[in-house]
PDB file of C-alpha atoms in Angstrom:
ATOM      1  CA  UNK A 257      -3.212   0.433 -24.018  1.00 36.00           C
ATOM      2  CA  UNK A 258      -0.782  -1.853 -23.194  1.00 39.00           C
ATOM      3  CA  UNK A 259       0.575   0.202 -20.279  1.00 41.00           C
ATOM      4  CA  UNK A 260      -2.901   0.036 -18.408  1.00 40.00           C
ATOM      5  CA  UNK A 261      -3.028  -3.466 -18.792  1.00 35.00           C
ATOM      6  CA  UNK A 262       0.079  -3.913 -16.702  1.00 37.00           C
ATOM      7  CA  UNK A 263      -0.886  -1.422 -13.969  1.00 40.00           C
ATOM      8  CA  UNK A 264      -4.484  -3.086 -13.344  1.00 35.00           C
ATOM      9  CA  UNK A 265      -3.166  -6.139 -12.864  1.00 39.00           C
ATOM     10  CA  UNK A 266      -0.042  -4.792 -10.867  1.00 45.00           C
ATOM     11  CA  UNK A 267      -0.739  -4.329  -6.657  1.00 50.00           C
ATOM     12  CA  UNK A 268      -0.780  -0.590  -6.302  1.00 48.00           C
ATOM     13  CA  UNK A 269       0.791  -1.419  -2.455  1.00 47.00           C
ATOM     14  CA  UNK A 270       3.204  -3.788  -3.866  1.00 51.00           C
ATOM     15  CA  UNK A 271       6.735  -2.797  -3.279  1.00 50.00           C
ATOM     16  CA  UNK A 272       8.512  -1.390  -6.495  1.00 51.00           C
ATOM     17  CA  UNK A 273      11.967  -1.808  -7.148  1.00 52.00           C
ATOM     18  CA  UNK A 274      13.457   1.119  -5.332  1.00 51.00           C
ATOM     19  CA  UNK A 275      10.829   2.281  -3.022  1.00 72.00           C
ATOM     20  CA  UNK A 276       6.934   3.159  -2.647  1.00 88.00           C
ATOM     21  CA  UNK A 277       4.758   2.266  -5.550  1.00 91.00           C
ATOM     22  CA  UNK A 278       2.461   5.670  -6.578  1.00 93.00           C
ATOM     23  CA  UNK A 279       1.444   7.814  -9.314  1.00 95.00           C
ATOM     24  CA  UNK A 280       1.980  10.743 -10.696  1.00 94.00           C
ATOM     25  CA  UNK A 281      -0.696  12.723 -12.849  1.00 94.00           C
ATOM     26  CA  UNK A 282       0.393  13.458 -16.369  1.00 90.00           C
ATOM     27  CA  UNK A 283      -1.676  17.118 -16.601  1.00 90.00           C
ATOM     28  CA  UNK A 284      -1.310  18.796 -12.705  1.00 93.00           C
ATOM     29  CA  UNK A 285       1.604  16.668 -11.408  1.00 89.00           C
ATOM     30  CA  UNK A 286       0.087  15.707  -8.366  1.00 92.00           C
ATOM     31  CA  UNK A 287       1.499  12.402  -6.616  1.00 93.00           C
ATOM     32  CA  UNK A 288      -0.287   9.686  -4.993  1.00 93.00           C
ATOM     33  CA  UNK A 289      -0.320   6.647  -2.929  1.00 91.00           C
ATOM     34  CA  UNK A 290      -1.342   3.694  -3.177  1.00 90.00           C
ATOM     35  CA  UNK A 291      -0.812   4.370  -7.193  1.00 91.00           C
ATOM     36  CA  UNK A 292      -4.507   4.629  -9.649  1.00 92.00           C
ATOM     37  CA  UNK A 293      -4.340   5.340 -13.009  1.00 93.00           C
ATOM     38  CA  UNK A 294      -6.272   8.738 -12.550  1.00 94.00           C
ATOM     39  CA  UNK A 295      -5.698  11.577 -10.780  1.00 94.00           C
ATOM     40  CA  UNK A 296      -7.916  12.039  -8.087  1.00 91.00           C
ATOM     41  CA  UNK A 297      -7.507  16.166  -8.337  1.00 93.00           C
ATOM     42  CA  UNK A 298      -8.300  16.490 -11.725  1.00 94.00           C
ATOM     43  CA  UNK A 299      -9.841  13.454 -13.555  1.00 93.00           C
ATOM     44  CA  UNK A 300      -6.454  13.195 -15.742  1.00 94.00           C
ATOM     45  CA  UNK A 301      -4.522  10.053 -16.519  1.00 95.00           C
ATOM     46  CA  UNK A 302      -1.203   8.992 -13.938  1.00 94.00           C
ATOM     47  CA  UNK A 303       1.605   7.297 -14.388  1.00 94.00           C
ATOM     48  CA  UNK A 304       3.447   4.879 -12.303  1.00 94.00           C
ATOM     49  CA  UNK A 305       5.893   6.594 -10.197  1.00 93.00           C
ATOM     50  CA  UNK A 306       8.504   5.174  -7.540  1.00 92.00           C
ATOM     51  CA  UNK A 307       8.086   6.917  -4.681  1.00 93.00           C
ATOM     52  CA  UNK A 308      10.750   8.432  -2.009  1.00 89.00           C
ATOM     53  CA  UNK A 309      10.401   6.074   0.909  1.00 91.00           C
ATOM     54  CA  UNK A 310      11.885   8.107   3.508  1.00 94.00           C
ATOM     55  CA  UNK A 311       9.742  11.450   4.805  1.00 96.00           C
ATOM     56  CA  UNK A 312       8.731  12.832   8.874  1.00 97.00           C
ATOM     57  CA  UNK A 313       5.951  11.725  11.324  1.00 98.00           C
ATOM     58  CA  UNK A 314       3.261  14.275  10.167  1.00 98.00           C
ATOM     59  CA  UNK A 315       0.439  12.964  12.891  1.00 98.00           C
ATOM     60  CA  UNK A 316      -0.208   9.636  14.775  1.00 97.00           C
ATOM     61  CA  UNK A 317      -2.329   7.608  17.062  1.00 97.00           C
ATOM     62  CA  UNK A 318      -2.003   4.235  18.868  1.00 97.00           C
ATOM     63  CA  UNK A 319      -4.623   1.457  18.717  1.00 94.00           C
ATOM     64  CA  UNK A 320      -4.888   0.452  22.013  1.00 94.00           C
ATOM     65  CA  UNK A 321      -7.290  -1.831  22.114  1.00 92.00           C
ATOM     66  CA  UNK A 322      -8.513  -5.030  19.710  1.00 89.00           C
ATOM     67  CA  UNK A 323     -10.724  -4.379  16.816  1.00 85.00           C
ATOM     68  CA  UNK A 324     -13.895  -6.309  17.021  1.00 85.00           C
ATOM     69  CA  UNK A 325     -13.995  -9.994  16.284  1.00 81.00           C
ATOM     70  CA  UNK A 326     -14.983 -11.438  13.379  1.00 81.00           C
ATOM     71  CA  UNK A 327     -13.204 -10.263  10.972  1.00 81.00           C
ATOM     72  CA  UNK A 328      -9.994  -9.582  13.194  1.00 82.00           C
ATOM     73  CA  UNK A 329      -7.951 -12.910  14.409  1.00 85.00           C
ATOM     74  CA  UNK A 330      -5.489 -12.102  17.548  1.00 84.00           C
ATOM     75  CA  UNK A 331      -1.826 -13.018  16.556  1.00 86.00           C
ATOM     76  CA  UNK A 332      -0.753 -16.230  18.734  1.00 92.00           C
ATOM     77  CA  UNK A 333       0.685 -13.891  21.483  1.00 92.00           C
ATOM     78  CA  UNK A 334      -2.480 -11.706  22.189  1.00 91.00           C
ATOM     79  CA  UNK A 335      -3.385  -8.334  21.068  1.00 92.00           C
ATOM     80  CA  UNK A 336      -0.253  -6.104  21.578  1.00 92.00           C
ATOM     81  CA  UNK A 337      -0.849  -1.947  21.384  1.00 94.00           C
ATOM     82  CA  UNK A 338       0.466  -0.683  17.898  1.00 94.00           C
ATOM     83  CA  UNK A 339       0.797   2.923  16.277  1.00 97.00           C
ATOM     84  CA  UNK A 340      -0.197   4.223  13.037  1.00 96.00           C
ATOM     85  CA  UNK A 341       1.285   7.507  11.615  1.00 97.00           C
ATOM     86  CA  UNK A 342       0.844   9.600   8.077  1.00 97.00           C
ATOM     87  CA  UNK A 343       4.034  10.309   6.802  1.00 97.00           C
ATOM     88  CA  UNK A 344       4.647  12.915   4.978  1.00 97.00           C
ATOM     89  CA  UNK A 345       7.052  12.144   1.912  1.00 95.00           C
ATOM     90  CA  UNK A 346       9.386  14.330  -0.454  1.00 87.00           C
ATOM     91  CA  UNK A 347       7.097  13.828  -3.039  1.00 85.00           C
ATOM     92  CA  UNK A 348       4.985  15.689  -0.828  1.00 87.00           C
ATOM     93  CA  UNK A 349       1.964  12.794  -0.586  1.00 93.00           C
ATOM     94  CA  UNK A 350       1.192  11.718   2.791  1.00 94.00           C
ATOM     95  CA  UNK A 351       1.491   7.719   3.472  1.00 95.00           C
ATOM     96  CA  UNK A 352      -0.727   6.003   6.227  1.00 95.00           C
ATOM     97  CA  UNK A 353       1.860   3.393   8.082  1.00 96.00           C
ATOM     98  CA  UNK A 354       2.421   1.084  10.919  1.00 95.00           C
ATOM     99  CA  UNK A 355       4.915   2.480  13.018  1.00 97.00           C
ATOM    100  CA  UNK A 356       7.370   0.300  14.152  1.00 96.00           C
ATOM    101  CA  UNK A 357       8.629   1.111  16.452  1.00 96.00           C
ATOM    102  CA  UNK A 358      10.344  -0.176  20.047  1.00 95.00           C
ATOM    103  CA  UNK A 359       8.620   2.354  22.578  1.00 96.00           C
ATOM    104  CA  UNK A 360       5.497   4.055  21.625  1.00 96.00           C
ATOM    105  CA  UNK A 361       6.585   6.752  24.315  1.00 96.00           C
ATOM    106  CA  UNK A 362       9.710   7.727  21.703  1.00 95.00           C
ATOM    107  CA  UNK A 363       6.897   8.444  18.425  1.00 97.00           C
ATOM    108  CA  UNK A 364       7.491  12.069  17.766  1.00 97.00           C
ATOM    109  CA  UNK A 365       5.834  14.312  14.804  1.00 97.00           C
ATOM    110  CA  UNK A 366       8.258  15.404  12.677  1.00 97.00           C
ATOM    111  CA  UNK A 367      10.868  12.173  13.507  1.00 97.00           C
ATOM    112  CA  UNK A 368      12.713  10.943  10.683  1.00 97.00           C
ATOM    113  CA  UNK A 369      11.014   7.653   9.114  1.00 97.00           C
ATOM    114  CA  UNK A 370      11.993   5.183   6.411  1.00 95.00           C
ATOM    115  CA  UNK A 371       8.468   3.643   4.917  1.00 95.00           C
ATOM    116  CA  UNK A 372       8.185   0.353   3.130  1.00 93.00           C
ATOM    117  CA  UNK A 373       5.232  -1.611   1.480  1.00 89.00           C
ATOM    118  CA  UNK A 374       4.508  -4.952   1.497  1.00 77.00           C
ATOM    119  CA  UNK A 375       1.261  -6.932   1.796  1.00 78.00           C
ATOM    120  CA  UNK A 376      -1.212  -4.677   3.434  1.00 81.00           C
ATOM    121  CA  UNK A 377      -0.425  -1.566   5.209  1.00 87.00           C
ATOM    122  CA  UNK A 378       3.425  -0.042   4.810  1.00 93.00           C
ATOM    123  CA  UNK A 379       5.156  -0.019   7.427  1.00 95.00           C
ATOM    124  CA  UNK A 380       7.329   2.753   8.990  1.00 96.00           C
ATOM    125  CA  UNK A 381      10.609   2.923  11.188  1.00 96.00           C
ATOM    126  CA  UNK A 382      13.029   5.523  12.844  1.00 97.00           C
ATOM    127  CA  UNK A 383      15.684   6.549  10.192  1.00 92.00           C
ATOM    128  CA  UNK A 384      19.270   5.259  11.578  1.00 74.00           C
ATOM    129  CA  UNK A 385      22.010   8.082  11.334  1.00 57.00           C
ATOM    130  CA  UNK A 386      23.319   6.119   8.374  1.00 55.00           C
ATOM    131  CA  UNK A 387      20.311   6.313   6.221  1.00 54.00           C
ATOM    132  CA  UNK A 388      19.993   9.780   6.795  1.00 52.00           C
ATOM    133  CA  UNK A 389      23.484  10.882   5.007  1.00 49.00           C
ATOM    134  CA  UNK A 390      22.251   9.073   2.014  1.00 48.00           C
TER     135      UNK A 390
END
């Protein structure tokens, strides 16, 4: 009991120590993100689960225009064009993301992205060469 207690009051988008934040069911193994205590296949119980945060570009669009105001606030600069991607992770789970990136002409499906989470939506970059070898 004690175990659920922690997760409910833990941010299931928070960044764990080591990576991506999910879940793993306990009876058909299937993996999830953000992380829930049940399984959203089969109705069982998950566990915490640190998640791979590197994976490829499985689609993407770019937001090319501001959302409505209220509840959106432009950033002091003005509304700048962004992407958002699902990336598809080892663990196979696929993780919505902002992708940073420099050009939005370079954003490739299958590229090679490393995903973090923070507060609100993870983010997503191009993997250098260096974090690829490891």
């Amino acid at each position: 009991m004690a175990g659920a207690l922690i997760r409910m009051t833990t941010d299931p988008r928070s960044p764990a120590a080591g990576g991506l934040q999910g879940a793993r069911c306990s009876g058909c193994s299937v993996t999830v993100y953000p992380a829930d205590d049940t399984c959203p296949r089969c109705g069982g119980p998950a566990d915490p689960a640190v998640l791979q945060g590197t994976g490829t570009l499985w689609t993407w669009t770019v937001q090319r225009y501001a959302p409505k105001s209220p509840p959106y606030q432009a950033p002091p600069g003005g509304f700048a064009p962004f992407a958002l991607g699902y990336v598809e992770l080892a663990d196979d789970v696929r993780v919505a993301a902002v992708l940073d990136v420099d050009d939005l002409d370079d954003i490739r499906i299958g590229m090679a992205l490393s995903v973090t989470a923070g507060p609100g939506v993870p983010r997503a970059r191009p993997t250098t060469l260096s974090e690829e070898g490891s």
